[in-house]
CSV table of C-alpha atoms and ligand atoms in Angstrom, one decimal:
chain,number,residue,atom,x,y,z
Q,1,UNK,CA,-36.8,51.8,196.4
Q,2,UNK,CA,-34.8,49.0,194.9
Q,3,UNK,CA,-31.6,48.2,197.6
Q,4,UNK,CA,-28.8,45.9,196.8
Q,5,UNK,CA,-27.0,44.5,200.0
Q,6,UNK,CA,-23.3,42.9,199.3
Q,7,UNK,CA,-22.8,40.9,201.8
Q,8,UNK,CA,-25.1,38.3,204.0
Q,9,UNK,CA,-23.2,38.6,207.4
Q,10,UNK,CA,-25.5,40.1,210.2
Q,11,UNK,CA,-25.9,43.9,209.0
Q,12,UNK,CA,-26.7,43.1,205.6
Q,13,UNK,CA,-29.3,40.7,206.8
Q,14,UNK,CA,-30.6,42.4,209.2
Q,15,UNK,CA,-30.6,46.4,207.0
Q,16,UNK,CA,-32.8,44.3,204.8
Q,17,UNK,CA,-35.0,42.7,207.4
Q,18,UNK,CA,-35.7,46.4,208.7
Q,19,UNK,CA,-36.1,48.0,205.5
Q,20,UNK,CA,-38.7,45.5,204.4
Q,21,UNK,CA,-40.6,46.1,207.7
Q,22,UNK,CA,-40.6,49.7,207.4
Q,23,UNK,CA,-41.7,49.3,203.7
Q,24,UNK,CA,-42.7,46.0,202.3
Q,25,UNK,CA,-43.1,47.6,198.6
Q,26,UNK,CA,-38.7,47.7,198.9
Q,27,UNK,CA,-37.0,45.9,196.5
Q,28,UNK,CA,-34.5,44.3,197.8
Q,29,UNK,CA,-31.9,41.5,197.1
Q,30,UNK,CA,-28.5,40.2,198.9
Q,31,UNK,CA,-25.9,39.0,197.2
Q,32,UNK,CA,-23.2,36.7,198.9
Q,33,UNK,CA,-20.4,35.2,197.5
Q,34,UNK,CA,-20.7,31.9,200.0
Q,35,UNK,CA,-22.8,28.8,199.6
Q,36,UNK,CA,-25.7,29.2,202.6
Q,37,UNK,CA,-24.9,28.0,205.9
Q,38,UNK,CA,-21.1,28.3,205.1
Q,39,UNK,CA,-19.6,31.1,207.6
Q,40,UNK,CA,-16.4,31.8,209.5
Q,41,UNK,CA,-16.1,31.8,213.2
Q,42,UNK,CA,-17.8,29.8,215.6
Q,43,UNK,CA,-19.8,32.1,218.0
Q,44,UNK,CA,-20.3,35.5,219.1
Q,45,UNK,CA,-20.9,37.3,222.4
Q,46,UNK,CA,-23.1,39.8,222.9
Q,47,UNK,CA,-24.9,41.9,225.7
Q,48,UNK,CA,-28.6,42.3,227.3
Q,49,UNK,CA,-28.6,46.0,225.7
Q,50,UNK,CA,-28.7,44.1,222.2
Q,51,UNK,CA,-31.5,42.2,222.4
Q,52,UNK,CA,-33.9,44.9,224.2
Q,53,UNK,CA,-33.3,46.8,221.2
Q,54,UNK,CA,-33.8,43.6,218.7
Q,55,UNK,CA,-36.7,43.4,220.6
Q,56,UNK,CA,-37.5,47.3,220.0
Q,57,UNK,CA,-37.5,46.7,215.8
Q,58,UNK,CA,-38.6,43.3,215.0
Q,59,UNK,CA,-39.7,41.1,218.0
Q,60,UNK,CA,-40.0,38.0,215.9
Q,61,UNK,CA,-35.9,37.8,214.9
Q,62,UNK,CA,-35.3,39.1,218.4
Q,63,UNK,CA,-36.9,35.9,220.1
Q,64,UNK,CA,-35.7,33.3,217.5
Q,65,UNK,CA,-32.3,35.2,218.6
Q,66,UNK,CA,-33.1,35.0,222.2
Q,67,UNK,CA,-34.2,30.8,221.9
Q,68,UNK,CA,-30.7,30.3,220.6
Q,69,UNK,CA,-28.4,31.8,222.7
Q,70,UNK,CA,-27.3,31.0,226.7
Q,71,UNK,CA,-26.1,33.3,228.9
Q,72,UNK,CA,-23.6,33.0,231.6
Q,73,UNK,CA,-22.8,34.9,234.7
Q,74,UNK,CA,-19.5,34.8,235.8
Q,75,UNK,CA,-15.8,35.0,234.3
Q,76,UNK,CA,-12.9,33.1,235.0
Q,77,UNK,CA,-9.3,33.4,234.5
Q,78,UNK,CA,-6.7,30.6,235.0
Q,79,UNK,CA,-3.3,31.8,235.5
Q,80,UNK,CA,-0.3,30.2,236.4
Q,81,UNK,CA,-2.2,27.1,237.7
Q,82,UNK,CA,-4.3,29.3,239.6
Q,83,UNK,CA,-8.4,30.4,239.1
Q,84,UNK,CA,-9.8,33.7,239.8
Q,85,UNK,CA,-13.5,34.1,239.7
Q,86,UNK,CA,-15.6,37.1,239.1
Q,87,UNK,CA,-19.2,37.1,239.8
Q,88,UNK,CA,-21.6,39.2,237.5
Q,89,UNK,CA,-20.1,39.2,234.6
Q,90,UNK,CA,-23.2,38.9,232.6
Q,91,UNK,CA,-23.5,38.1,228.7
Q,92,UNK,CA,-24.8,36.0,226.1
Q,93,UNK,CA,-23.4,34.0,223.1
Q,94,UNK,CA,-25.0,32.8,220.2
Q,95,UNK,CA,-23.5,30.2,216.8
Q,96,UNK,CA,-22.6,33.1,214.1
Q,97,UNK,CA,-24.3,30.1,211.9
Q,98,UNK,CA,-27.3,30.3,214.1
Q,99,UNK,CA,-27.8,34.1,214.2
Q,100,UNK,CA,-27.4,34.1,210.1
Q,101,UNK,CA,-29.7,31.2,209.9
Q,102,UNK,CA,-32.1,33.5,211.6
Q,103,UNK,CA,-31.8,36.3,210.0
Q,104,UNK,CA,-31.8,34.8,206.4
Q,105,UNK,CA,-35.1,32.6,207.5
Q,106,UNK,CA,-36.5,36.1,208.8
Q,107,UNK,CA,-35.6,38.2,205.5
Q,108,UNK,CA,-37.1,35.5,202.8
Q,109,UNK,CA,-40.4,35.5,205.3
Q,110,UNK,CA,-40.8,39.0,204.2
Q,111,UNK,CA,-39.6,38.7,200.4
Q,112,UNK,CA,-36.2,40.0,200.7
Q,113,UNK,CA,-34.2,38.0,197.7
Q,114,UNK,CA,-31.3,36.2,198.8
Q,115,UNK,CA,-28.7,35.2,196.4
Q,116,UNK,CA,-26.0,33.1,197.6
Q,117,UNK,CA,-22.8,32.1,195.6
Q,118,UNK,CA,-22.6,35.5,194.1
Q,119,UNK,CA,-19.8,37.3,194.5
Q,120,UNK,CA,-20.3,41.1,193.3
Q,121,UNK,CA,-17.2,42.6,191.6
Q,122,UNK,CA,-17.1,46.5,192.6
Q,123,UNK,CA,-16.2,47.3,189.2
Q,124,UNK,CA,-19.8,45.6,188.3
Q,125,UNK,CA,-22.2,46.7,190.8
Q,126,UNK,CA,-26.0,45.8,190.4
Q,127,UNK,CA,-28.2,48.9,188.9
Q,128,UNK,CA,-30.2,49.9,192.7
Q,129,UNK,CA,-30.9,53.2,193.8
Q,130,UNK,CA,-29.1,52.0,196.7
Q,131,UNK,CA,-26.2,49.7,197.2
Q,132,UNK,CA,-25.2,48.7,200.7
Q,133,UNK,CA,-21.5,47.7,201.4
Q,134,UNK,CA,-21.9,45.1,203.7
Q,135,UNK,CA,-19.4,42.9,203.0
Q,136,UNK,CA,-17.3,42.9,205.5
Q,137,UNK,CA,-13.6,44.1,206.9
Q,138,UNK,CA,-11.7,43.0,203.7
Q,139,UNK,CA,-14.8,44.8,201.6
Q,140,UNK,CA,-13.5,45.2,198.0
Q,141,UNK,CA,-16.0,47.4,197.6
Q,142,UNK,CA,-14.4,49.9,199.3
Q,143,UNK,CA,-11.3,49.2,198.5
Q,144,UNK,CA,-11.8,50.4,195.1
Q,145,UNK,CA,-13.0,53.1,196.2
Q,146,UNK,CA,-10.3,53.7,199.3
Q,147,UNK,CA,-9.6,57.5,198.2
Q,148,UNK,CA,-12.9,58.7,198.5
Q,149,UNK,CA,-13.7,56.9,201.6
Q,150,UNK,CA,-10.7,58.2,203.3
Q,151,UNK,CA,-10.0,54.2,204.3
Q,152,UNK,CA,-7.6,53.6,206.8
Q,153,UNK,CA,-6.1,50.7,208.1
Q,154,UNK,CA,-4.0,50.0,211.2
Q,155,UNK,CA,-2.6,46.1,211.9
Q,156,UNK,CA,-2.4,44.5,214.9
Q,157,UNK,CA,0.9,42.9,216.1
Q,158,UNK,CA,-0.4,39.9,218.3
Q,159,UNK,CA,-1.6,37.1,216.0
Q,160,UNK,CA,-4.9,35.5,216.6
Q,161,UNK,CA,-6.8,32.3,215.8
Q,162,UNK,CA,-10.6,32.0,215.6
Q,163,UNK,CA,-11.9,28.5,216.7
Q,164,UNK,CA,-14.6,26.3,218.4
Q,165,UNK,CA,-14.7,23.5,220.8
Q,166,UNK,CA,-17.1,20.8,221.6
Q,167,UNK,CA,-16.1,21.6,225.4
Q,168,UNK,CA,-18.6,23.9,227.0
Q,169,UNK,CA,-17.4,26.8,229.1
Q,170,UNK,CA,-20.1,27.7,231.7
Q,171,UNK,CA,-17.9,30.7,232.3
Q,172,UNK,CA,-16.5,33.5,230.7
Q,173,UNK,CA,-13.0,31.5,230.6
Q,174,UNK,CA,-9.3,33.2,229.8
Q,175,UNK,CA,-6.1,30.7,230.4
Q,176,UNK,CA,-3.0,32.1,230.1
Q,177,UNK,CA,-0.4,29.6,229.3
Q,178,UNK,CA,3.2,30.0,229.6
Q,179,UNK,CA,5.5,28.3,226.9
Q,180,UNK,CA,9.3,28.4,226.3
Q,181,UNK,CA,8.4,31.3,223.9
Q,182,UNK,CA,6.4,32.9,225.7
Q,183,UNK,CA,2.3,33.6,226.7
Q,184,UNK,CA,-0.5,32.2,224.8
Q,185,UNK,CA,-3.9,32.8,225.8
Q,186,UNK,CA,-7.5,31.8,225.0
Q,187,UNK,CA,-10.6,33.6,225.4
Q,188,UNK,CA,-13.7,30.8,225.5
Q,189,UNK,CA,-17.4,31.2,225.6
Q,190,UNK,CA,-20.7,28.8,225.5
Q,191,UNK,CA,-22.1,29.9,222.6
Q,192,UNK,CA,-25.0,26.4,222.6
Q,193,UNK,CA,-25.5,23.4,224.7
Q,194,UNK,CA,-23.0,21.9,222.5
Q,195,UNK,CA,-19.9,24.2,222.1
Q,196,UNK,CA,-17.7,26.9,222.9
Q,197,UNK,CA,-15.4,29.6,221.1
Q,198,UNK,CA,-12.5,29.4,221.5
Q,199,UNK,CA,-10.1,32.6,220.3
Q,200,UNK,CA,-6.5,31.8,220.5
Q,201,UNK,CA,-4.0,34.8,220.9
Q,202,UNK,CA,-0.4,35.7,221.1
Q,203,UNK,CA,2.9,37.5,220.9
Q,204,UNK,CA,4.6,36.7,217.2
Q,205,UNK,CA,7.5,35.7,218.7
Q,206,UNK,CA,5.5,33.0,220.5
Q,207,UNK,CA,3.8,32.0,217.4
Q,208,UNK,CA,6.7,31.3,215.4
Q,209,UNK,CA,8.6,30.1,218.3
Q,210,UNK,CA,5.8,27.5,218.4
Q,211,UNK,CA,5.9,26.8,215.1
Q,212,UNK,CA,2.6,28.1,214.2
Q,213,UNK,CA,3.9,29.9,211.6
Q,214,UNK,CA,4.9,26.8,209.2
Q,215,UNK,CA,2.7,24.1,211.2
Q,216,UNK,CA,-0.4,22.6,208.9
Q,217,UNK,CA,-3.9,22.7,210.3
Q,218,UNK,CA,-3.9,19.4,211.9
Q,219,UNK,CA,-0.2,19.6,213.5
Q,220,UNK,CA,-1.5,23.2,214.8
Q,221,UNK,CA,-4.6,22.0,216.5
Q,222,UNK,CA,-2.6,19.2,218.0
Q,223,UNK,CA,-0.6,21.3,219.4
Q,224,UNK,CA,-2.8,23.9,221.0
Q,225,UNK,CA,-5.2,21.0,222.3
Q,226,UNK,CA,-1.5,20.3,224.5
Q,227,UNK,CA,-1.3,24.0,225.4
Q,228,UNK,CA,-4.9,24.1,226.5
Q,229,UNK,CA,-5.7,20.7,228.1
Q,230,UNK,CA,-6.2,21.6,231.4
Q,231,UNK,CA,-9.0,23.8,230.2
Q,232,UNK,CA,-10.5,21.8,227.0
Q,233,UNK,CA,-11.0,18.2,229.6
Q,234,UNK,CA,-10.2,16.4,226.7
Q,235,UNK,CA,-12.6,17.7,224.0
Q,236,UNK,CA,-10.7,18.7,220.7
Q,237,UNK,CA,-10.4,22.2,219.2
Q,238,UNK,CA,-12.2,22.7,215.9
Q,239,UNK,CA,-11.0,25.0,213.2
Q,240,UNK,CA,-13.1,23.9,210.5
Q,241,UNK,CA,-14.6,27.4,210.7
Q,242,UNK,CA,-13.5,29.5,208.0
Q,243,UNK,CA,-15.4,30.2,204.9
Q,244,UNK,CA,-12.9,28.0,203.1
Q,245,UNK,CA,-13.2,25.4,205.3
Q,246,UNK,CA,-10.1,26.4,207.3
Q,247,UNK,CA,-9.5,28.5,210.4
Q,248,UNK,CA,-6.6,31.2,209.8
Q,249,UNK,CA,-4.0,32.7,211.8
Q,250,UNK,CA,-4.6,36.4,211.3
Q,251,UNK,CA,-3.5,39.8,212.9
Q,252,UNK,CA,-6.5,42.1,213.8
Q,253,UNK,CA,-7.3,44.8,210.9
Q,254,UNK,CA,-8.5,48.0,212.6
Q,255,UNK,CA,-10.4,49.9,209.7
Q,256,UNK,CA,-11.8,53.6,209.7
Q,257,UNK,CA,-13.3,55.6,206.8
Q,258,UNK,CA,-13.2,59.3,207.0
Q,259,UNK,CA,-16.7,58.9,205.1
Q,260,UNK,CA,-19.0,56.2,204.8
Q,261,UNK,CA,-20.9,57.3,201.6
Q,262,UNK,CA,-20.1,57.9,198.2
Q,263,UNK,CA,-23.0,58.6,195.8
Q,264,UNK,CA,-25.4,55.3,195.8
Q,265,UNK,CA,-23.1,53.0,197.8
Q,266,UNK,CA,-22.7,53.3,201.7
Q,267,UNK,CA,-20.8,51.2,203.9
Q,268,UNK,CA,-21.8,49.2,207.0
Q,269,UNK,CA,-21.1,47.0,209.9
Q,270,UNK,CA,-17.1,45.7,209.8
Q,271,UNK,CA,-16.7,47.3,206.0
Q,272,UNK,CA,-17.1,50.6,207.8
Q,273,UNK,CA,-15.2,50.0,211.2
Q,274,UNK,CA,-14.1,47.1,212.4
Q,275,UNK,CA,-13.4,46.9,216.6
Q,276,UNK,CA,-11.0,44.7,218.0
Q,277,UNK,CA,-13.1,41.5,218.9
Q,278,UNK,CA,-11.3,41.1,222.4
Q,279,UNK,CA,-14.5,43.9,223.4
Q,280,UNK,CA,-16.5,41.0,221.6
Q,281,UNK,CA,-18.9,43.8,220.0
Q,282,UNK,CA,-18.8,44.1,215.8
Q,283,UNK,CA,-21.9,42.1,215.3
Q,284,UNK,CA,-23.3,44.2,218.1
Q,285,UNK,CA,-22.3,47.2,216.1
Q,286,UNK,CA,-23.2,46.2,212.5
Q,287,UNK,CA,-26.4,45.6,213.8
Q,288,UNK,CA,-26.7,48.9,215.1
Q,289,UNK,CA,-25.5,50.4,212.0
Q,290,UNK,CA,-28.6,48.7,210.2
Q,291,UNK,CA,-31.4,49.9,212.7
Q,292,UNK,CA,-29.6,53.3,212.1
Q,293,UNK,CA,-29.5,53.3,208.2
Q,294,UNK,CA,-33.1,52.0,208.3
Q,295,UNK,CA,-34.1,54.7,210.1
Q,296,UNK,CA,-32.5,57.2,208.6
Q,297,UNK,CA,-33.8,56.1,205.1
Q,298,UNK,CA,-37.1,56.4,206.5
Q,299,UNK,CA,-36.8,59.5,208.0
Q,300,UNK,CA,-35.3,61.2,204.8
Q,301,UNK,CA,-36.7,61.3,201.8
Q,302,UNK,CA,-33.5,62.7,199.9
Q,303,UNK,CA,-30.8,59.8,199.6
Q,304,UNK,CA,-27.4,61.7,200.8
Q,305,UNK,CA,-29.2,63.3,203.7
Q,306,UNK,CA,-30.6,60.2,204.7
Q,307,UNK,CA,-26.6,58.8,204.6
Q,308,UNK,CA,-25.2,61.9,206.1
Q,309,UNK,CA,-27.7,61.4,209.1
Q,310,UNK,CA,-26.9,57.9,208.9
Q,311,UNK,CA,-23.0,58.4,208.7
Q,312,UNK,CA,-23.1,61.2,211.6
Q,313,UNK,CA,-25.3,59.4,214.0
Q,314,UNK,CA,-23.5,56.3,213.7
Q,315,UNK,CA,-19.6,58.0,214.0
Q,316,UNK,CA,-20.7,59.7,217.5
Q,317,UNK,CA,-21.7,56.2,218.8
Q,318,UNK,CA,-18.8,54.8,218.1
Q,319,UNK,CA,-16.3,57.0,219.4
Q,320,UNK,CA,-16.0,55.2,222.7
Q,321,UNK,CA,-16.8,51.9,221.6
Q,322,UNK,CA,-13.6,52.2,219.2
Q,323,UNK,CA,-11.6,53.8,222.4
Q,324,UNK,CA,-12.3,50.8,224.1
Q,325,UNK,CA,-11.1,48.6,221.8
Q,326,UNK,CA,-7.9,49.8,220.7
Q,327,UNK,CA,-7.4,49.8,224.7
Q,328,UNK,CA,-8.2,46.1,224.9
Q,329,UNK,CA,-5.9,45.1,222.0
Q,330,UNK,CA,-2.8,47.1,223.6
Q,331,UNK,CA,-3.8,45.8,227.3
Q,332,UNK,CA,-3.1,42.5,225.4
Q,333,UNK,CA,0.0,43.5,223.1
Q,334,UNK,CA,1.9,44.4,226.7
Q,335,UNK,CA,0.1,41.5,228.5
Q,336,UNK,CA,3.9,41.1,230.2
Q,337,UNK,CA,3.2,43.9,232.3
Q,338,UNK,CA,0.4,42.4,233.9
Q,339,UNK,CA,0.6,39.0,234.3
Q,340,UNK,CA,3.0,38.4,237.2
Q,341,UNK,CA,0.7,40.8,239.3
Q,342,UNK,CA,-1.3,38.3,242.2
Q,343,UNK,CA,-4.0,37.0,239.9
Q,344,UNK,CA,-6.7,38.9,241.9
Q,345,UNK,CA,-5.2,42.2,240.9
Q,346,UNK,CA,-4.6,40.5,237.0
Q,347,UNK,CA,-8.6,39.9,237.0
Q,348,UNK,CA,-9.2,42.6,238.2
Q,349,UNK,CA,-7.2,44.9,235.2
Q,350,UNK,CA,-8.2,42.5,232.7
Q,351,UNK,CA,-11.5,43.9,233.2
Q,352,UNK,CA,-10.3,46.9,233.5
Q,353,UNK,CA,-8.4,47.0,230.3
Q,354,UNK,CA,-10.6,49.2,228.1
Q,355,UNK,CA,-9.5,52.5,230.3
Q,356,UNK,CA,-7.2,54.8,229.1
Q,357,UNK,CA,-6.0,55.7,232.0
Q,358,UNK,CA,-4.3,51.9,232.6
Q,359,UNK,CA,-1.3,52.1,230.2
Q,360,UNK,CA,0.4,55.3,231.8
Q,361,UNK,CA,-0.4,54.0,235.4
Q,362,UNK,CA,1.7,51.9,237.4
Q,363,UNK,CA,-0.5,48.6,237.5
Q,364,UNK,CA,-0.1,48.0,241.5
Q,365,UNK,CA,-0.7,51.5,242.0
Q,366,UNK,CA,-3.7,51.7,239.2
Q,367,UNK,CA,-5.8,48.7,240.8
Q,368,UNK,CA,-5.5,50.3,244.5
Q,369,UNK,CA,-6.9,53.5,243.3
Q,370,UNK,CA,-9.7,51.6,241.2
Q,371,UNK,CA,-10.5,49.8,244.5
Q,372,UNK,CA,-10.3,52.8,246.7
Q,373,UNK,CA,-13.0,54.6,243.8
Q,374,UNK,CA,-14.9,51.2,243.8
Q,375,UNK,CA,-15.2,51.9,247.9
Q,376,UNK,CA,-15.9,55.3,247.8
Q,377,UNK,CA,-19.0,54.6,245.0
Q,378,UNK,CA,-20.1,51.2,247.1
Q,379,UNK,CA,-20.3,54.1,250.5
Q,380,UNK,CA,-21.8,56.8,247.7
Q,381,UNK,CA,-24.7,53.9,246.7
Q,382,UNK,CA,-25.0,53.0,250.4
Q,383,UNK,CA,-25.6,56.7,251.2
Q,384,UNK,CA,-28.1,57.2,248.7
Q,385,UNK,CA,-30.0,54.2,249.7
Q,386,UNK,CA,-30.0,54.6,253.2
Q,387,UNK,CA,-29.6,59.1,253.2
Q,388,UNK,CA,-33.7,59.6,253.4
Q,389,UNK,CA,-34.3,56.6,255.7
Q,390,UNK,CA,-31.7,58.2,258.2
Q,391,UNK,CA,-32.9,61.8,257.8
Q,392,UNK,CA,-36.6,60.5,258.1
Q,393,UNK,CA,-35.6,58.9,261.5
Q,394,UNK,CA,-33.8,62.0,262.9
Q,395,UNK,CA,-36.7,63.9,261.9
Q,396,UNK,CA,-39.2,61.7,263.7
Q,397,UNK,CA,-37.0,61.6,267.0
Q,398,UNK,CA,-36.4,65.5,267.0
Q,399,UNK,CA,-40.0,66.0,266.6
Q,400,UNK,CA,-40.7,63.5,269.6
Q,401,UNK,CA,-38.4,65.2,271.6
Q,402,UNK,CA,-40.4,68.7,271.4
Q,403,UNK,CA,-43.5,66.6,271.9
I,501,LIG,C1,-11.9,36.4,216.4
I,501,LIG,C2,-13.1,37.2,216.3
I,501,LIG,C3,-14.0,37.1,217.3
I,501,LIG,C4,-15.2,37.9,217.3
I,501,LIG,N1,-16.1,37.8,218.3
I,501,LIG,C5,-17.1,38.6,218.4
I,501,LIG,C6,-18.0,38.6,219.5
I,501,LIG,O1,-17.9,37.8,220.4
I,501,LIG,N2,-19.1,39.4,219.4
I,501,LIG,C7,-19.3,40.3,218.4
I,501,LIG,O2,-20.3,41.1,218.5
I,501,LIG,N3,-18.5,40.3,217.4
I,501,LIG,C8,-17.4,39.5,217.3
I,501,LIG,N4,-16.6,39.6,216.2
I,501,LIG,C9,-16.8,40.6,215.2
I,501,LIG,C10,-17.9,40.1,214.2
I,501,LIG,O3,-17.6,38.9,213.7
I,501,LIG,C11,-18.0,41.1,213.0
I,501,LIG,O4,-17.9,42.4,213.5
I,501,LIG,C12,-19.3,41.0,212.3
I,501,LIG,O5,-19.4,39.7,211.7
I,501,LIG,C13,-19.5,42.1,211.2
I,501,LIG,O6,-20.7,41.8,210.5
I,501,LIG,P1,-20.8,42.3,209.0
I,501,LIG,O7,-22.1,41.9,208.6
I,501,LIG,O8,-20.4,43.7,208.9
I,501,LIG,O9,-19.7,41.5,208.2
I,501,LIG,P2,-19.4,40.0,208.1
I,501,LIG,O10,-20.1,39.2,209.1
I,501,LIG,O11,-18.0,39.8,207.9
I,501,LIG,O12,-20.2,39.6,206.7
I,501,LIG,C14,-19.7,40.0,205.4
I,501,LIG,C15,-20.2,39.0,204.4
I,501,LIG,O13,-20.0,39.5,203.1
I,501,LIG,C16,-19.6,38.5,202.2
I,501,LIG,N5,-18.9,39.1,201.1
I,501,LIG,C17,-17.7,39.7,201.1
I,501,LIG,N6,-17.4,40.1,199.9
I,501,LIG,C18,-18.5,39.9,199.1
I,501,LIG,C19,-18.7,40.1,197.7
I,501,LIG,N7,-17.9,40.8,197.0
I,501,LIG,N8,-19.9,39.7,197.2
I,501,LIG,C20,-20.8,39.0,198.0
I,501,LIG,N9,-20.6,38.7,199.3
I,501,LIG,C21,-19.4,39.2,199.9
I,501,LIG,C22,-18.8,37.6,203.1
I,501,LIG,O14,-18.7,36.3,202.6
I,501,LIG,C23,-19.6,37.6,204.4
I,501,LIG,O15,-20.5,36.6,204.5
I,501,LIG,C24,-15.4,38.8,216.2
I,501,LIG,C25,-14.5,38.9,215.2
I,501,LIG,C26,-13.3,38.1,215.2
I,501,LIG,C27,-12.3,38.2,214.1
């Protein structure tokens, strides 16, 4: 089969790396439009469910994956001059550079073509029996083709910033700042020995109140590296991250498709759905969405019941992930109805932020029932752990006793 992938972000990459393990007579080729090694964003997040399954399809991207992340096991938020800690809070990060270095290294290993500096224009696409829409949430290839995919498009209204830092965050780390316009937050994870994300988020009205709006890159960082000192130790913030060599200001694009094939051409990863990243899961996702499509082309001979399957299995997944998301990017749009709750309770429903249940609850009232449910499950666990001990000793006694 000869497969053209648009797009060399992680589910491109990594369709192709799975479709040439499956069959190495594929013909495949990626096209992207940047030079290699030239990416946006500094590093991702991901969980311990991700890898066992990168481990499950190719074990040699999975460990090269694996070498190149750290892990950490606690969060942290700092509010109001005050830290709350939370143990457990388990996950890994990884350079977005890194993880395409992989995977690019990984795909030429098993003669996948990669062409970089080529954009493709939709209204030219490559003769393949199958072209893959990997290119992303801004895809132009299914923008031209909006109608039939049923595209829809909802904008966030907080405005968001996606940066790195030499700093390293052992933790999980939010800092919520309060300025004369208003909160300003950060999200910042290790993602190598050497740096962090750093994901800077607020209100409009506190961006332009800042002066975001109109200040130049340099001013900007400047500015936020004052904002956020007490939590950077010094080290600068670095937005030398985007593709053109800038880091933007952007609100959050939530995209859907009603369908996610049209004839030859199917969409995947962010071009398909894209989830708000405070749930820190698209990569996640868009590699799902390859070991999916793989499969499906492998299981089905005929191309639109392989997408169908595809398509189908690939919707129901996502259902709650996308739940989740649009949770976490309202929990954040009405952050002023948390954030003068005692920081312990704030923790606590900033973790708690993906329920739908949250937004129609009184907050105080909310976190003492999710305690109360977190004692009754901790007495529920206890009980199942310790139920057949205790009936085995009353047992033993009762049958001593008729002895
Ligand atoms: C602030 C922020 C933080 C995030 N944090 C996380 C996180 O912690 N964990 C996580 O799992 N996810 C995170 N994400 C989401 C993650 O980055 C995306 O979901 C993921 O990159 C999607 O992968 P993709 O392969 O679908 O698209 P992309 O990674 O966007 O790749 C698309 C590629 O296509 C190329 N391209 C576009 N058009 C063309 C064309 N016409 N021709 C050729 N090439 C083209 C682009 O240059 C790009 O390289 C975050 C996102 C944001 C915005």
């Amino acid at each position: 089969m000869k497969v053209v992938c648009v797009g060399a972000g992680p589910a491109g990459l990594y369709l192709s790396i799975l479709l040439k393990l499956r069959d190495p007579s594929h013909d495949i080729t990626v096209h992207e439009r940047n030079p290699e090694g030239s990416t946006y964003g500094a590093g991702v997040t991901y969980w311990r469910g991700l890898l066992d399954k990168l481990h499950e399809h190719d074990t040699t991207s999975a460990r090269a994956v694996e070498e190149s992340s750290i892990r950490w096991d606690e969060g942290v938020a700092h509010v109001r001059g005050r830290t709350t800690r939370r143990s457990g809070d388990t996950g890994h990060g990884i350079g977005r550079h890194q993880l395409l270095e992989i995977l690019a290294r990984r795909a030429r290993s098993l003669d996948v073509r990669l062409e970089f500096e080529h954009e493709i224009m939709p209204e030219k696409l490559p003769a393949a029996d199958l072209v893959v829409a990997g290119d992303g949430v801004h895809s132009t290839l299914r923008t031209q083709y909006a109608d039939d995919f049923g595209t829809r498009t909802r904008r966030g209204r907080n405005r968001y910033i996606w940066l790195g830092t030499s700093k390293v965050f052992e933790a999980f780390t939010f800092a919520f700042v309060e300025t004369g316009h208003g909160w300003i937050w950060c999200y910042g994870y290790g993602f190598s020995p050497e740096g962090s994300t750093c994901v800077i988020e607020c209100a409009p009205e506190t961006w332009t109140g800042l002066g975001l709006d109109t200040a130049n890159e340099a001013d900007a960082m400047a500015l936020l590296e004052r904002v956020f000192a007490d939590f950077l130790d010094g080290h600068p913030l670095i937005g030398r991250s985007g593709a053109d060599g800038s880091a933007q200001w952007r609100t959050f694009r939530t995209v859907t498709n009603r369908t996610w094939h049209r004839d030859n051409l199917v969409l995947i990863g962010d071009a398909a759905h894209s989830t708000h990243y405070s749930i820190g899961a698209g990569t996640t996702l868009a590699l799902e969405d390859a070991i999916a499509l793989a499969a499906a082309l492998h299981e089905h001979a005929a191309l639109p019941q392989a997408l169908a399957r595809y398509e189908q299995e690939r919707k129901q997944a996502l259902l709650s992930v996308q739940s989740a998301a649009r949770y976490s990017a309202q929990w954040y749009e009405n952050l002023p109805r948390y954030i003068r709750l005692p920081p312990q309770q704030m923790f606590a429903l900033l973790g708690q932020r993906h329920s739908p249940l949250l937004p129609y609850v009184p907050p105080q009232l909310y976190y003492q029932i999710d305690r109360a449910a977190g004692q009754v499950e901790t007495l529920r666990r206890l009980k199942r752990r310790l139920g057949p001990k205790i009936a085995r000793t009353i047992q033993a006694r009762a049958l001593a006793a008729r002895k």
